[in-house]
Coordinates of C-alpha atoms in Angstrom, one line a residue:
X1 CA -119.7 25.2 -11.7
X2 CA -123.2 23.5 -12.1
X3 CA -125.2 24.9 -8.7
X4 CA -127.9 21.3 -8.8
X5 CA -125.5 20.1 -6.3
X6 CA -127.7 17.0 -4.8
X7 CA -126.1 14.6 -1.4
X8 CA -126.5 11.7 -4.1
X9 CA -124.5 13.2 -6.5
X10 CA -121.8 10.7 -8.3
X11 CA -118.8 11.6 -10.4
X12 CA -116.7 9.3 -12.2
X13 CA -113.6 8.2 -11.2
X14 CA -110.7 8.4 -14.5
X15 CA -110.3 5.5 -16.5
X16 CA -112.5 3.6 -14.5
X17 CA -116.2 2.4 -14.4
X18 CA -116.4 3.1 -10.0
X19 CA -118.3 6.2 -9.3
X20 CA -117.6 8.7 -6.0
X21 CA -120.2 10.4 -4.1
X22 CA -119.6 13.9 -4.3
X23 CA -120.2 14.3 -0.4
X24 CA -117.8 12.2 2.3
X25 CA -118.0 11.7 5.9
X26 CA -115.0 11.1 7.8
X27 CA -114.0 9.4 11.0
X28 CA -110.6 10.5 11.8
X29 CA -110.3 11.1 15.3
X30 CA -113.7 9.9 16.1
X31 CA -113.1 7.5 19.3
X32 CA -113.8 3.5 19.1
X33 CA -116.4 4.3 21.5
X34 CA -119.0 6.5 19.2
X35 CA -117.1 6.1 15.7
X36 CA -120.0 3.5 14.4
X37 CA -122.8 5.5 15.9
X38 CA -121.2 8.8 14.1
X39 CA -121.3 6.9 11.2
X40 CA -124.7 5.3 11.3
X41 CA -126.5 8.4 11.6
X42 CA -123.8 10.1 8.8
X43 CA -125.9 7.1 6.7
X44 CA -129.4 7.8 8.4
X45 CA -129.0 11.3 7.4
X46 CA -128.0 10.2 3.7
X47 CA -124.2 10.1 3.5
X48 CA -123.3 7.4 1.2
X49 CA -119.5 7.9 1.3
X50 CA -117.6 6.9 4.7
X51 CA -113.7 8.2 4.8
X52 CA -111.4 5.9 7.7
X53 CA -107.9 5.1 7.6
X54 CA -106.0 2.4 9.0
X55 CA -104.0 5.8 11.2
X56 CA -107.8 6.5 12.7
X57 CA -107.5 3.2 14.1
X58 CA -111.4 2.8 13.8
X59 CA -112.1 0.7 10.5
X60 CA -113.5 -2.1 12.4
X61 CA -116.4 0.5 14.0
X62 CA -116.8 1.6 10.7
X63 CA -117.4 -2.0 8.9
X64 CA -119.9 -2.9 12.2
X65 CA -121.8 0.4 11.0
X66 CA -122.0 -0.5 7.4
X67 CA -123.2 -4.1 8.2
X68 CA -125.8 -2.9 11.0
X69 CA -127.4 0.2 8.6
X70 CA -129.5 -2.1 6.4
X71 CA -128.1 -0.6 3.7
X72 CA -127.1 -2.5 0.6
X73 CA -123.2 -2.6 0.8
X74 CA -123.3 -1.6 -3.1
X75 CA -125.2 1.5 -1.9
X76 CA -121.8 2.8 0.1
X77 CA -118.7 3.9 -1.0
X78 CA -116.1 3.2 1.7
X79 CA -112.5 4.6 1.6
X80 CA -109.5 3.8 4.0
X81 CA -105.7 4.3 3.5
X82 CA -102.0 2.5 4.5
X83 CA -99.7 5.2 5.8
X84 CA -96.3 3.3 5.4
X85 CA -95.0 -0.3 4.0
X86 CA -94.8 -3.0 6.4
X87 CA -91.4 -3.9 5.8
X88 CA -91.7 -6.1 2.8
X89 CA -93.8 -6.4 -0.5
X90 CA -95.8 -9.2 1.0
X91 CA -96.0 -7.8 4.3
X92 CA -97.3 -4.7 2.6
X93 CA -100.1 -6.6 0.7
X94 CA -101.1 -8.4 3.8
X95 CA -101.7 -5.1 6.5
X96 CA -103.8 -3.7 2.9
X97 CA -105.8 -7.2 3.2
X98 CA -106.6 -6.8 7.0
X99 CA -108.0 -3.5 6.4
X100 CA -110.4 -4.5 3.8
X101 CA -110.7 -7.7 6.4
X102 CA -112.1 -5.6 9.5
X103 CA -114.2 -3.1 7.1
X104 CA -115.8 -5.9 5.0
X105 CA -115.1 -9.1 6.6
X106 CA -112.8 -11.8 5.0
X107 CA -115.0 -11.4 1.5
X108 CA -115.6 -8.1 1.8
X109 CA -114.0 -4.9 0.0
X110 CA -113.9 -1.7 0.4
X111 CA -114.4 1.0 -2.9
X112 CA -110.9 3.0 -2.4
X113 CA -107.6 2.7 -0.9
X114 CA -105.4 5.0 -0.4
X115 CA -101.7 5.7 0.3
X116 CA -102.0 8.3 3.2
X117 CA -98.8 10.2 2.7
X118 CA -95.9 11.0 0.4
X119 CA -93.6 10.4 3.3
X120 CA -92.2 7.0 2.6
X121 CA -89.9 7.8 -0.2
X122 CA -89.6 6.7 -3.6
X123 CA -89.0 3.1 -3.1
X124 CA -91.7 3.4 0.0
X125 CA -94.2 4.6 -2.2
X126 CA -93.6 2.1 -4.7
X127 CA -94.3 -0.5 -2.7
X128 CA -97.2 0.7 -1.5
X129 CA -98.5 1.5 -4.7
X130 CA -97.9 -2.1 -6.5
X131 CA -99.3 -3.5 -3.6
X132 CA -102.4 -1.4 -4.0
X133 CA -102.5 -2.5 -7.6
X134 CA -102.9 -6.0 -6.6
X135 CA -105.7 -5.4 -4.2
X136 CA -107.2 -4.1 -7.0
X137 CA -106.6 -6.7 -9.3
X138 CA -107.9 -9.5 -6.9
X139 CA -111.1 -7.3 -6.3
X140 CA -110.3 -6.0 -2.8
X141 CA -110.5 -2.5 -3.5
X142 CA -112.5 -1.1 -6.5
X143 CA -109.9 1.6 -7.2
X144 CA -107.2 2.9 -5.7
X145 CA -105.5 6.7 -5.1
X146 CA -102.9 8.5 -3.0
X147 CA -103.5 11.2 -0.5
X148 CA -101.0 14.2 0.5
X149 CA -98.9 13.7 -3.0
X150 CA -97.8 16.6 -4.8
X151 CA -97.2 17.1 -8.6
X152 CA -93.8 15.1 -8.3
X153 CA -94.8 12.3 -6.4
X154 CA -97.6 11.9 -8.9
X155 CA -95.2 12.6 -12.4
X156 CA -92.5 9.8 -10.1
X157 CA -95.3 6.8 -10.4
X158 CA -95.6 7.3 -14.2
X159 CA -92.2 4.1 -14.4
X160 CA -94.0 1.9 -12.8
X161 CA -97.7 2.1 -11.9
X162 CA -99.3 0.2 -13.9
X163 CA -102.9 1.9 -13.0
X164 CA -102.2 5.8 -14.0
X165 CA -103.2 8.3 -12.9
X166 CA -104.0 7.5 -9.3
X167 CA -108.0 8.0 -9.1
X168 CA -107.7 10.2 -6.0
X169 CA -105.7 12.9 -4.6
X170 CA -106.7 13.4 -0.8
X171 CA -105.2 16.6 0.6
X172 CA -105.6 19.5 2.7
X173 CA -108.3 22.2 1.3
X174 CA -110.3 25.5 2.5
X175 CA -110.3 29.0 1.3
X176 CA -106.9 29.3 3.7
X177 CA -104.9 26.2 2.0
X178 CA -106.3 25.9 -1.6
X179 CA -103.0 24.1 -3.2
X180 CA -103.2 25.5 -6.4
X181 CA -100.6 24.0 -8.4
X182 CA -101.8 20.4 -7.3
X183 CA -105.4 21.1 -7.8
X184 CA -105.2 22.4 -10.9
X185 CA -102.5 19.4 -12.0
X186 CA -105.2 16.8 -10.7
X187 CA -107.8 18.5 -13.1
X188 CA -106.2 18.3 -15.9
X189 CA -105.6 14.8 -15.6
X190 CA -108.8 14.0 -14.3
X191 CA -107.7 12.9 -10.9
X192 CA -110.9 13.3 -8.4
X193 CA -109.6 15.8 -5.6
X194 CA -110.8 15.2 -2.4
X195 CA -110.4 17.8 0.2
X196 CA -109.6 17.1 4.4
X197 CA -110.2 19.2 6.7
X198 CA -112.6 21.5 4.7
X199 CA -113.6 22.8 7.9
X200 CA -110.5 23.8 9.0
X201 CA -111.4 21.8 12.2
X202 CA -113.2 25.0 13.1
X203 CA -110.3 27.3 13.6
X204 CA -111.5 30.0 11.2
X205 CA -115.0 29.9 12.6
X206 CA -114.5 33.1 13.9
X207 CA -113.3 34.6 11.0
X208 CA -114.5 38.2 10.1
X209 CA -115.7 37.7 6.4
X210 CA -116.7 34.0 6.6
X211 CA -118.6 34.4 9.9
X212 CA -120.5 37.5 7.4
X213 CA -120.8 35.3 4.3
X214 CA -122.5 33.1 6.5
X215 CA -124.9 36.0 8.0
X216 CA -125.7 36.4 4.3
X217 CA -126.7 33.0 3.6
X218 CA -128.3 32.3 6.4
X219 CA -125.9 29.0 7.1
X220 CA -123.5 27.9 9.4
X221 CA -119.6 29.1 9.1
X222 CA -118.8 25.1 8.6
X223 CA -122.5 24.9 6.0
X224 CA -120.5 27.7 3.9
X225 CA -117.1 25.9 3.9
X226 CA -118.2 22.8 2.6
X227 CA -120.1 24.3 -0.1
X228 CA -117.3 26.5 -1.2
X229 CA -116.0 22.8 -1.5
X230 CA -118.3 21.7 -3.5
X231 CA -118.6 24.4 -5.5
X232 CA -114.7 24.2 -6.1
X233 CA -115.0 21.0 -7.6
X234 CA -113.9 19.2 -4.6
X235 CA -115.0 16.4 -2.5
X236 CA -115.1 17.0 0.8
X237 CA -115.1 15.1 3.6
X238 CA -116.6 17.4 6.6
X239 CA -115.9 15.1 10.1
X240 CA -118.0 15.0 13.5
X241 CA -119.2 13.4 16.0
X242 CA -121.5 15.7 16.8
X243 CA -125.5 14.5 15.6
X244 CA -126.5 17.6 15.2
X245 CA -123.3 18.7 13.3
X246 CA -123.7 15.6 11.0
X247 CA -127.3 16.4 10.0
X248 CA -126.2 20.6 9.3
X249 CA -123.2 19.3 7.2
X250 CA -124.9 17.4 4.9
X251 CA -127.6 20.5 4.6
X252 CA -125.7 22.3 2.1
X253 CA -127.8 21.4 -1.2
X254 CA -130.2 24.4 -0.6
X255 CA -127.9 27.2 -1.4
X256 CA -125.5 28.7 -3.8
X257 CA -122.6 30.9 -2.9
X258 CA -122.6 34.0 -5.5
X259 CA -119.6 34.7 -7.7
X260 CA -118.9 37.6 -5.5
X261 CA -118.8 35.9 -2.8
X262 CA -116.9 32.9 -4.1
X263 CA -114.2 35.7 -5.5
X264 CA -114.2 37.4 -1.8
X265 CA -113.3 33.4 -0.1
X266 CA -110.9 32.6 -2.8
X267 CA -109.1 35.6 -2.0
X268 CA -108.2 34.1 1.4
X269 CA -106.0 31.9 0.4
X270 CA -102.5 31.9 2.3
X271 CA -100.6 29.2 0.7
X272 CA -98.7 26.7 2.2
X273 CA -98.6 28.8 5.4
X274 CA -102.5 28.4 5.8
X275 CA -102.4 24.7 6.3
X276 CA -103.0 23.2 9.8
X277 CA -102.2 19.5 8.8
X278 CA -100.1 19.4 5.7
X279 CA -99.4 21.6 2.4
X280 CA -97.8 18.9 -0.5
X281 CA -94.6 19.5 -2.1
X282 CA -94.9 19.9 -6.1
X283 CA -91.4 20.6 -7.3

């Protein structure tokens, strides 16, 4: 991997002409109360990619942040995700358009949407994904991707989706959880991968051999997780509502973790067994 990593760094999304930053910030669990000061200094400091969810309950903080950062909104790449169908294809279509609604405003849109989990079944995720196709269509969303699918979920959508493949795969990913099969699938068909929890929501900061691969660099534990990110061809999305934390995450275009050392953190992996949120079934 290329090591002139930059915080305005784009890559392409497949068959599309929409461009990701290679660097998210995300929101979940950041309260109403400080979720659109989080994000306006994630945009201060130079973030240009903002990760919320309709789950996170804060996309209307978010869309306040965008409007109030003087920012050009063309500038921004904003992200948010359905978890489940509302009951009907209409329905559906409709919770999608109030999302984009409270992010936005009612001519707004946001640059992805995602379908936050395999867990609605076939027909669910069907639904969901033909209504995503016609957000797109009517320029509500500038592409469109699924999060927590496996290999199956994505080979399943080849009979119907009329976009394919998805331009996103948002899932679990650290040295702990790397999810081989479906990172390596997503490669190959040029599916952007983006990676939650890269952090590991700092349960691994006291961890032997990344607290001394830190040491070596000179960087925080959470500084060397999201450059092994990075440098694994991932996008991650690093969350915190912590100012300080949010200016230290994005410092991580100064450095360059050695093969070694990359060999030594790959060698942690655990599998399923070393996710905290969720590992995606392939087969």
């Amino acid at each position: 991997m290329s090591n002139n990593f930059t915080i305005t760094d784009l890559l392409p999304l497949p068959n599309s002409s929409v461009k990701i930053p290679r660097l998210g910030f995300g929101v979940y669990r950041s309260p109403t109360s400080v979720c659109k000061q989080s994000t306006l200094k994630a945009l201060e400091v130079g973030y240009r990619h903002i990760d919320t969810a309709q789950f996170y309950a804060n996309e209307k903080e978010v869309g306040e942040a965008i409007r109030d950062s003087g920012l050009s909104r063309d500038e921004l790449f904003v992200t948010t995700k359905i978890l489940a169908p509302a009951g009907s294809p209409e329905a559906t279509y409709q919770k999608m358009v109030d999302s984009v609604d409270k992010i936005g405003g009612k001519d707004g849109y946001v640059d992805l949407f995602l379908i936050h989990s395999s867990s609605s079944g076939s027909s669910g995720r069907k639904e969901l994904w033909q209504a995503l196709e016609k957000l797109r269509e009517e320029g509500r969303t500038k592409s469109i991707g699924v999060s927590n699918f496996g290999v199956k979920h994505i080979e399943e959508m080849r009979e119907y989706a009329k976009v394919w493949p998805p331009h996103v795969n948002q899932i679990e990913l650290h040295p702990w959880c790397q999810q081989q099969v479906i990172d390596a699938y997503c490669k190959k068909n040029g599916i952007i991968v983006e990676a939650y929890s890269p952090i590991v929501r700092n349960y691994k900061a006291n961890d032997p051999i990344l607290v001394e691969t830190a040491k070596k660099y000179n960087k925080s534990t959470q500084q060397v997780l999201i450059r092994y990110a990075l440098q694994k061809g991932w996008v991650p999305l690093p969350k915190t509502d912590n100012p300080e934390r949010i200016v230290s995450n994005a410092d991580v275009f100064d450095f360059h973790i050695s093969d070694d050392d990359f060999s030594v953190l790959n060698g942690l992996d655990q599998g399923s067994a070393g996710a905290i949120v969720e590992a995606v079934e392939n087969e």
